[in-house]
mmCIF file of C-alpha atoms in Angstrom:
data_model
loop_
_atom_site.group_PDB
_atom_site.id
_atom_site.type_symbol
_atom_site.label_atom_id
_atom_site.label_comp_id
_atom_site.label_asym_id
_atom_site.label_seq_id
_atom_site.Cartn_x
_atom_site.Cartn_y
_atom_site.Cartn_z
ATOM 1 C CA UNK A 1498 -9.019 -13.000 11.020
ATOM 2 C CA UNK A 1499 -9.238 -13.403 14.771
ATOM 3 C CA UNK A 1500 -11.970 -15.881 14.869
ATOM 4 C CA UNK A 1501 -10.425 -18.018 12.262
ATOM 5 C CA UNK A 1502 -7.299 -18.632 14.195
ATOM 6 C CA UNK A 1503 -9.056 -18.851 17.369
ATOM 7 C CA UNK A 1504 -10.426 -22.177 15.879
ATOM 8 C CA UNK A 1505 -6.481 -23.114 15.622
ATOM 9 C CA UNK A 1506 -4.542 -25.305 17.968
ATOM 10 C CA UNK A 1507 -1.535 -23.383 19.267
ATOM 11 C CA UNK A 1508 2.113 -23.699 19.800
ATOM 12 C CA UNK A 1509 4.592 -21.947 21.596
ATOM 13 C CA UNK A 1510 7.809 -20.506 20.814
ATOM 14 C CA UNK A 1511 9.211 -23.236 23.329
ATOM 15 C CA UNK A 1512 7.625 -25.755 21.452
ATOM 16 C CA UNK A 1513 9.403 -24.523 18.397
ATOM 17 C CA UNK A 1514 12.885 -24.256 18.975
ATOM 18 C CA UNK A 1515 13.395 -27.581 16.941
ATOM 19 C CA UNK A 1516 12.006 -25.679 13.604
ATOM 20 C CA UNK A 1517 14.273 -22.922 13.303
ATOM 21 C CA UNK A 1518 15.367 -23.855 9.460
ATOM 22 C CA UNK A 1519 18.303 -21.505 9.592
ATOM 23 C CA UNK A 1520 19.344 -23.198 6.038
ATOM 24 C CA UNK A 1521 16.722 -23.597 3.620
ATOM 25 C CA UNK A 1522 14.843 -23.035 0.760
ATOM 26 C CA UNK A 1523 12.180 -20.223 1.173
ATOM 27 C CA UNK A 1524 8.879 -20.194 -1.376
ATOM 28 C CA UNK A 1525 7.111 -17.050 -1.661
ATOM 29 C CA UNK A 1526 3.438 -16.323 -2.529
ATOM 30 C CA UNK A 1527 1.069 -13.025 -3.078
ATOM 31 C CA UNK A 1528 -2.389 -13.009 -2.581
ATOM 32 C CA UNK A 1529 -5.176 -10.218 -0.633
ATOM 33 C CA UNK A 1530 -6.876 -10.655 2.660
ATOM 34 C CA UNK A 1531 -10.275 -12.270 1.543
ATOM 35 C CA UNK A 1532 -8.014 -14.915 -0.420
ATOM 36 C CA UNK A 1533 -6.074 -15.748 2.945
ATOM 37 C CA UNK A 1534 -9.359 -16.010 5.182
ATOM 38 C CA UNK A 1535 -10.438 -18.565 2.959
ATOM 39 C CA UNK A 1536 -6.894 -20.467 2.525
ATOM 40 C CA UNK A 1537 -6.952 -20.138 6.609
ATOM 41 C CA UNK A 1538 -10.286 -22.001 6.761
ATOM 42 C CA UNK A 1539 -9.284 -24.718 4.478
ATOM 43 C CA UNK A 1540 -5.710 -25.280 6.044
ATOM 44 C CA UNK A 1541 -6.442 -25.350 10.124
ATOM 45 C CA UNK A 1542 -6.803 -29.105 10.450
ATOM 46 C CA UNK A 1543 -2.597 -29.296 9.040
ATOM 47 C CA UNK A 1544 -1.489 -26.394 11.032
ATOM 48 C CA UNK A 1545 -0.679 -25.354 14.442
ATOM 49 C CA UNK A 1546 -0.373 -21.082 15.022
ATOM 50 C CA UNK A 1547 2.320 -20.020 16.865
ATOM 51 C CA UNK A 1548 0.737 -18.106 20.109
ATOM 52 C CA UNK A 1549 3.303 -15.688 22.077
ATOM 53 C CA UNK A 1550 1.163 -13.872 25.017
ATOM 54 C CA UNK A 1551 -1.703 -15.052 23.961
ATOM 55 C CA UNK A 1552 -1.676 -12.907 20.597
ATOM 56 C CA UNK A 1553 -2.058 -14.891 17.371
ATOM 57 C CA UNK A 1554 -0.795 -12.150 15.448
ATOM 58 C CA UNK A 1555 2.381 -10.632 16.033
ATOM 59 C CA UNK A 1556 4.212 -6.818 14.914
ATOM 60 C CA UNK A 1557 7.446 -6.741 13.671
ATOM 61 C CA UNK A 1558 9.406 -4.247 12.330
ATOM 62 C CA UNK A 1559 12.488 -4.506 10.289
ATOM 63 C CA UNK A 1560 15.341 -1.514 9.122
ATOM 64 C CA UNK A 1561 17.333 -2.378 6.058
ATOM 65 C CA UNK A 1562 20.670 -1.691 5.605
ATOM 66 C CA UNK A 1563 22.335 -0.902 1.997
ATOM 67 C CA UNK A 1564 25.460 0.884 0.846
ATOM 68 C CA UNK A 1565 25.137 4.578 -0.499
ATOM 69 C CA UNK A 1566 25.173 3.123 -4.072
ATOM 70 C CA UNK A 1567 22.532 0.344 -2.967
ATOM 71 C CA UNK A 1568 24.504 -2.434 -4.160
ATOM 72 C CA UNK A 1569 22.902 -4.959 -2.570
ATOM 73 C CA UNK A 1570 19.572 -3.196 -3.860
ATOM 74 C CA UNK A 1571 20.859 -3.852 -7.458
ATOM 75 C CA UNK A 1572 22.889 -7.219 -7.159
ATOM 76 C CA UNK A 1573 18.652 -8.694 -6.010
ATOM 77 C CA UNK A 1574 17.504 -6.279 -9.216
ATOM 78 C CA UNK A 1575 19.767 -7.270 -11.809
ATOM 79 C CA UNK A 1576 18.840 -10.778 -11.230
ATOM 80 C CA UNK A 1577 21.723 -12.127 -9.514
ATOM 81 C CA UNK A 1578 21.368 -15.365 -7.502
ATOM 82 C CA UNK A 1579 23.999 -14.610 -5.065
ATOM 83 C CA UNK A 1580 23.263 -12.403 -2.668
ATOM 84 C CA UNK A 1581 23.387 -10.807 0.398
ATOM 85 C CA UNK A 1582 20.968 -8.255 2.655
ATOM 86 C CA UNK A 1583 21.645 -7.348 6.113
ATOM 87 C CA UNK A 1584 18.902 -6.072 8.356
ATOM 88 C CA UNK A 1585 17.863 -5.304 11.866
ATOM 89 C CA UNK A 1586 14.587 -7.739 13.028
ATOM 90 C CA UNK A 1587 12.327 -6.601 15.523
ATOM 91 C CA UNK A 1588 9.802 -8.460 17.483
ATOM 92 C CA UNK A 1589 8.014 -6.088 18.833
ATOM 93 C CA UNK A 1590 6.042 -7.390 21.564
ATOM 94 C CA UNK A 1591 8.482 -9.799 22.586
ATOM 95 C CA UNK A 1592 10.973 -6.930 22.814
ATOM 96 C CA UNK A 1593 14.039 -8.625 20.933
ATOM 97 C CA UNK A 1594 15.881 -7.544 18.038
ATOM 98 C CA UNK A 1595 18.560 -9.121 15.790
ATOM 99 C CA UNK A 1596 21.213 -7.952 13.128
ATOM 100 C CA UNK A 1597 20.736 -10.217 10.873
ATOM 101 C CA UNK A 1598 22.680 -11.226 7.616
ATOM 102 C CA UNK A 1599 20.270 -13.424 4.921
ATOM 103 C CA UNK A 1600 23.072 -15.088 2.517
ATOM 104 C CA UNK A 1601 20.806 -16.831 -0.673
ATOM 105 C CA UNK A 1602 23.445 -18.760 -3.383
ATOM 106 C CA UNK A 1603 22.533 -20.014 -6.858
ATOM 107 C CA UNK A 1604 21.508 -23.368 -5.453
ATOM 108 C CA UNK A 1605 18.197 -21.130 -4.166
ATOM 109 C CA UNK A 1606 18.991 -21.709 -0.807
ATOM 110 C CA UNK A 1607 18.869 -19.227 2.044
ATOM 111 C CA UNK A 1608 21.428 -19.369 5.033
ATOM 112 C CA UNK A 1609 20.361 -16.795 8.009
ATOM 113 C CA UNK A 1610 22.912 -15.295 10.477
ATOM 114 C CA UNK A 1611 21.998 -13.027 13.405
ATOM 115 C CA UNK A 1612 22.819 -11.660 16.450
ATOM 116 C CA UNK A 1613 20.749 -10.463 19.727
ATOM 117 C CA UNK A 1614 21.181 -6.066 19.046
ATOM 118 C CA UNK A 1615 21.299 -4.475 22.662
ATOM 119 C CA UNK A 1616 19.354 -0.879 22.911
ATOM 120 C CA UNK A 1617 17.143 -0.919 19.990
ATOM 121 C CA UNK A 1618 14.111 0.571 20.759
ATOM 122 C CA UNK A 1619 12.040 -0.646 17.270
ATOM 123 C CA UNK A 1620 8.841 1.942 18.732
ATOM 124 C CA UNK A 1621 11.491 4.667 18.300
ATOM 125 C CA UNK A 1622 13.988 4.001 16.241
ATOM 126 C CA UNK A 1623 17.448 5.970 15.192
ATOM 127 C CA UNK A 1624 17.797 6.529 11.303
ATOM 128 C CA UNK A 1625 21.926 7.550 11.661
ATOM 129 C CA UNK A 1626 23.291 3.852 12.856
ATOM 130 C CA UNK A 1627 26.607 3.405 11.942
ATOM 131 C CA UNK A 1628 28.295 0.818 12.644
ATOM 132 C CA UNK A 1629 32.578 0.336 13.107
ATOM 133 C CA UNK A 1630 34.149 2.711 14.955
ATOM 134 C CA UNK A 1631 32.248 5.179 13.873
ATOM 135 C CA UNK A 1632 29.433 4.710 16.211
ATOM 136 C CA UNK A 1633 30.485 3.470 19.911
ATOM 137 C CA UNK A 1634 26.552 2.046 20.289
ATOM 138 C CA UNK A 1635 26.977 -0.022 17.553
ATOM 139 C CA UNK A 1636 30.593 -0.584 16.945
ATOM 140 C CA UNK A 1637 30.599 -4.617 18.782
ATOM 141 C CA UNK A 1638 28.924 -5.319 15.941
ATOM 142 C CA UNK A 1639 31.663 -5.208 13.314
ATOM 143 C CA UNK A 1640 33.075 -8.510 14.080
ATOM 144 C CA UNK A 1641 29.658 -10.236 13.276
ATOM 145 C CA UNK A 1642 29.649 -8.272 9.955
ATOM 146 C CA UNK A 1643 32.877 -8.970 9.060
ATOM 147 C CA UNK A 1644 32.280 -12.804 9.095
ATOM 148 C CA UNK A 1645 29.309 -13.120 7.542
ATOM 149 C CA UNK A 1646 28.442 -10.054 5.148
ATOM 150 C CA UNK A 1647 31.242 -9.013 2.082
ATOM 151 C CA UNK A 1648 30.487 -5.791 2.499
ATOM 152 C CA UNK A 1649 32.390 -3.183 4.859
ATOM 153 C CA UNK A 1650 30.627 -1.665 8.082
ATOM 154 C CA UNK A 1651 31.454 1.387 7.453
ATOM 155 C CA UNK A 1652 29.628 1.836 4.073
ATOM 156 C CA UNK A 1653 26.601 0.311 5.403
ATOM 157 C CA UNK A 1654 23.784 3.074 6.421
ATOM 158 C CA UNK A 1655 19.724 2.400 6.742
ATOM 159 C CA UNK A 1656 17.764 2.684 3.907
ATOM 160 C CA UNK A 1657 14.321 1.378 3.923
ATOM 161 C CA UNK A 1658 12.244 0.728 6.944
ATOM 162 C CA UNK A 1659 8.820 -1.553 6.696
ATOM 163 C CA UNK A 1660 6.768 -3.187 9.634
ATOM 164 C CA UNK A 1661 4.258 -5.675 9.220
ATOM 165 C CA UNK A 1662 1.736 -8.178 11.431
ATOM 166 C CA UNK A 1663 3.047 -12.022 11.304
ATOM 167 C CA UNK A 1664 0.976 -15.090 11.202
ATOM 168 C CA UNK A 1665 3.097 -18.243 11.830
ATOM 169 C CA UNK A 1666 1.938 -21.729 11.265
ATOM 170 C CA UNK A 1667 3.690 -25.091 12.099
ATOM 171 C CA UNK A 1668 2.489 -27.865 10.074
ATOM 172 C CA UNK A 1669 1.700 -31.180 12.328
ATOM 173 C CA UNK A 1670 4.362 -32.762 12.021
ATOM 174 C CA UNK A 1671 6.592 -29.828 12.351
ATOM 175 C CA UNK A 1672 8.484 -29.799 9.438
ATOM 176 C CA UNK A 1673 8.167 -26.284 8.300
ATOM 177 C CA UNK A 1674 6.891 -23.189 9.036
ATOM 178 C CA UNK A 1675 4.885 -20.836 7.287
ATOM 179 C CA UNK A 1676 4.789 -17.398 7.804
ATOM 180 C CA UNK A 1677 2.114 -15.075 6.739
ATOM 181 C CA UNK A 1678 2.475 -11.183 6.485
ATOM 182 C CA UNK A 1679 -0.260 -8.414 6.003
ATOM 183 C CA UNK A 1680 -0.581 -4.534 6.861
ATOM 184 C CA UNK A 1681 2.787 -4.081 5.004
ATOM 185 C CA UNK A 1682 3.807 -0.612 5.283
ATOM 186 C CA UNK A 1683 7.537 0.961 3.835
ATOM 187 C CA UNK A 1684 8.873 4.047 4.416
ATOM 188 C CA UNK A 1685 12.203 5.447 3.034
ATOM 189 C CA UNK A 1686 14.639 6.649 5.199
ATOM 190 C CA UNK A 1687 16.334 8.581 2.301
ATOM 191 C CA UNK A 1688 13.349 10.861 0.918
ATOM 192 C CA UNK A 1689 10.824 10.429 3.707
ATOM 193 C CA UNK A 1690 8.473 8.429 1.399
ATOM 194 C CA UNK A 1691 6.044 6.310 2.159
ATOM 195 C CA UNK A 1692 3.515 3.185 0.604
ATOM 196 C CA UNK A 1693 0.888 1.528 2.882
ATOM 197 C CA UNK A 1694 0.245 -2.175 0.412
ATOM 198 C CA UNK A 1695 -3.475 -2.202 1.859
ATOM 199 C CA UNK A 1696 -4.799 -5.704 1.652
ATOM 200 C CA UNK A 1697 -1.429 -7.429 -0.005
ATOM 201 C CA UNK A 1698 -0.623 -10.433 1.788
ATOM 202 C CA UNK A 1699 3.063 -12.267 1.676
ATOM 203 C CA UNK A 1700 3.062 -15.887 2.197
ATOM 204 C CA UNK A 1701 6.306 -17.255 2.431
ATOM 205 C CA UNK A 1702 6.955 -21.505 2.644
ATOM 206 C CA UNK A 1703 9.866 -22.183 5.111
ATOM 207 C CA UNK A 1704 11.605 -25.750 4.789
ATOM 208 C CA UNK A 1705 14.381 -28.048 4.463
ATOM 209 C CA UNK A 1706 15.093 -29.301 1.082
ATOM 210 C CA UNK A 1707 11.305 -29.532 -1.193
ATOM 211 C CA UNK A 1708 10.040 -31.930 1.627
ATOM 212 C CA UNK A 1709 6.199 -32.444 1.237
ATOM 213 C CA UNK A 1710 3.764 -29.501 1.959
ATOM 214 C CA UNK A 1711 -0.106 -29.879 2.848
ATOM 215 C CA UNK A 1712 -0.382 -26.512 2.413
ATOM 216 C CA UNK A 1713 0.651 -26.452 -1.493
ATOM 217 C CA UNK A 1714 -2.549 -28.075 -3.395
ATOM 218 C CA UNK A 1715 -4.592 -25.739 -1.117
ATOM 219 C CA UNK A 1716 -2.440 -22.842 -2.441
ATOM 220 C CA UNK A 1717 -3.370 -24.059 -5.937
ATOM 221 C CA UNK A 1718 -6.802 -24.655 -4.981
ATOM 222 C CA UNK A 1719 -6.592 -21.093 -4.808
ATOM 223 C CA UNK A 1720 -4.795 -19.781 -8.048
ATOM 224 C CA UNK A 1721 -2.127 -18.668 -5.360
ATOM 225 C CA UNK A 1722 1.439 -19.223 -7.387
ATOM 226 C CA UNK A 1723 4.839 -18.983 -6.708
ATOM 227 C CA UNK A 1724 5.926 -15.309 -6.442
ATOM 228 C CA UNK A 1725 9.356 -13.688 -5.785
ATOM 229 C CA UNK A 1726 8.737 -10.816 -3.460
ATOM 230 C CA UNK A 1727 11.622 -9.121 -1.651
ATOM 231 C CA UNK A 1728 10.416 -6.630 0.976
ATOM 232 C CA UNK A 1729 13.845 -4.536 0.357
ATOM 233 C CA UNK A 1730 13.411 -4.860 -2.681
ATOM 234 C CA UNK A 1731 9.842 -4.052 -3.972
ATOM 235 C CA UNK A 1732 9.665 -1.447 -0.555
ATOM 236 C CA UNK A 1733 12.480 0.276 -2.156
ATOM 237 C CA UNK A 1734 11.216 0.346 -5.764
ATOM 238 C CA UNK A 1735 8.138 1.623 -5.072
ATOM 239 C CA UNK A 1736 9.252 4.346 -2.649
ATOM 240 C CA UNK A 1737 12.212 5.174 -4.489
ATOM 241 C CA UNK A 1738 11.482 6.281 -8.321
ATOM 242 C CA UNK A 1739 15.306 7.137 -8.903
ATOM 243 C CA UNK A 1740 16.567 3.439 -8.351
ATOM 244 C CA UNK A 1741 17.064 1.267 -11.135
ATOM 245 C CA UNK A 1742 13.688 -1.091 -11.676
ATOM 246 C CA UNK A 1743 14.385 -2.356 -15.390
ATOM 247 C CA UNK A 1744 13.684 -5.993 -13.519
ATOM 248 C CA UNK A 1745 11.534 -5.784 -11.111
ATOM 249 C CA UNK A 1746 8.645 -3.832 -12.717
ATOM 250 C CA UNK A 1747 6.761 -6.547 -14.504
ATOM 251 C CA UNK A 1748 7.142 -7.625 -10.312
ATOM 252 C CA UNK A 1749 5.422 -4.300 -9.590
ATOM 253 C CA UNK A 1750 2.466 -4.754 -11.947
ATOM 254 C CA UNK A 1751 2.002 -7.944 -10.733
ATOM 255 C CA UNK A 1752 1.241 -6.837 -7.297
ATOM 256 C CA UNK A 1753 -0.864 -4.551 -8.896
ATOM 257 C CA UNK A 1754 -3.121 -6.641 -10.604
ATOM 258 C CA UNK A 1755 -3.413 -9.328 -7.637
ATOM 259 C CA UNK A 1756 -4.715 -5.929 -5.546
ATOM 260 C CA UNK A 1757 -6.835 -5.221 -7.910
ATOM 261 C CA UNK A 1758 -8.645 -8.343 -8.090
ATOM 262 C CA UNK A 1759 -11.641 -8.705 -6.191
ATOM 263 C CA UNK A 1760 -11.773 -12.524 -4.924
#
């Protein structure tokens, strides 16, 4: 994977500031590793990769957030367009985190809130946040929550935990990004369980309005299709056999299958 992007032109974080697409419409694919090498080879004369200390590919970790009943768990399961997930961000060798507050309404689009978190360590991380008055560490962040999330602080605790490696490409004319994620790993704060998704990869299209892609007939090219994947969501399902999945299983097997192909 290395070499491939090596043969990349880059683009720095600086460079990117005009592509932030805080309000847009997000398109999610699934496919393995051997299926991305060979979707990075076709696609590196459209792209630049983002390069951030002269890494290519970049850790992140993320901590969930849910009520006790997991109601934002269930609004995404039942099938509900409106929705709401709040989550710290971490980029980890950067050393910045965000609380951040992803608002999606039945139009499909995606509005993102956050703000910079102060003393979270994401190589060590606390599983009893709280935040309100409950917890002075946290508590300045009740404000922010209060605007921009319809649920209360104080029934929020962390729930599911995943971290991941990040690929992000600019397209020339830097119109969207697109983010790539592999080595997905969950673990449940609640029960202590784990899932490692092996050679899964998440591909997720990042734009304003359906402006044209390059990268899209190469995705065909590739028998790569449109496919809903919530990390939150599918983390929590598969680490959680208690929560309701009357939805999202034909999601599960899904992910199955595409692992179990050999391409």
């Amino acid at each position: 994977m290395t070499e491939i992007l090596s043969q990349y032109t880059p683009i720095t974080l600086d460079e990117m500031k005009g592509i932030r697409l805080m309000n847009r419409i997000d398109t999610k694919f699934v496919t393995t590793m051997p299926v991305l090498r060979r979707l990075l080879e076709a696609a590196r004369s459209d792209y630049y990769v983002q390069e951030t200390g002269g890494g290519r590919i970049a850790p992140y970790y993320t901590v969930y957030f849910d009520t006790c009943d997991r109601a934002m768990y269930v609004r995404h399961e039942v099938g509900h367009l409106c929705r709401q997930k709040i989550r710290i961000r971490s980029y980890v060798d950067a050393g910045l985190s965000f609380l951040e507050v992803k608002t999606k309404n039945n139009h499909g689009r995606t509005k993102k809130k956050r703000t910079a978190m102060q003393g979270f360590d994401p190589l060590h991380p606390r599983y009893d946040i709280r935040f309100g008055q409950q917890d002075g560490d946290f508590k300045n962040y009740e404000e922010f929550i209060l605007t921009h999330l319809r649920y209360a602080p104080e029934s929020l605790s962390e729930q599911l935990e995943n971290r991941f490696d990040r690929i992000t490409l600019v397209n020339r004319a830097k119109t969207e990004r697109l983010t790539i994620d592999l080595n997905l790993r969950f673990h449940n704060i609640g029960n202590d369980a784990h899932r490692d998704m092996g050679q899964l990869v998440v591909i997720e299209l990042k734009r304003d309005g359906n402006r044209p892609s390059p990268i899209l007939g190469r995705l065909l090219d590739l028998r790569i299709h449109p496919h809903g994947f919530s990390k939150y969501c599918v983390g929590s399902a598969l680490t959680d056999a208690d929560l309701r999945r009357n939805l999202i299983k034909p999601r599960l097997r899904s992910i199955e299958k595409i692992l179990n192909t050999n391409d």
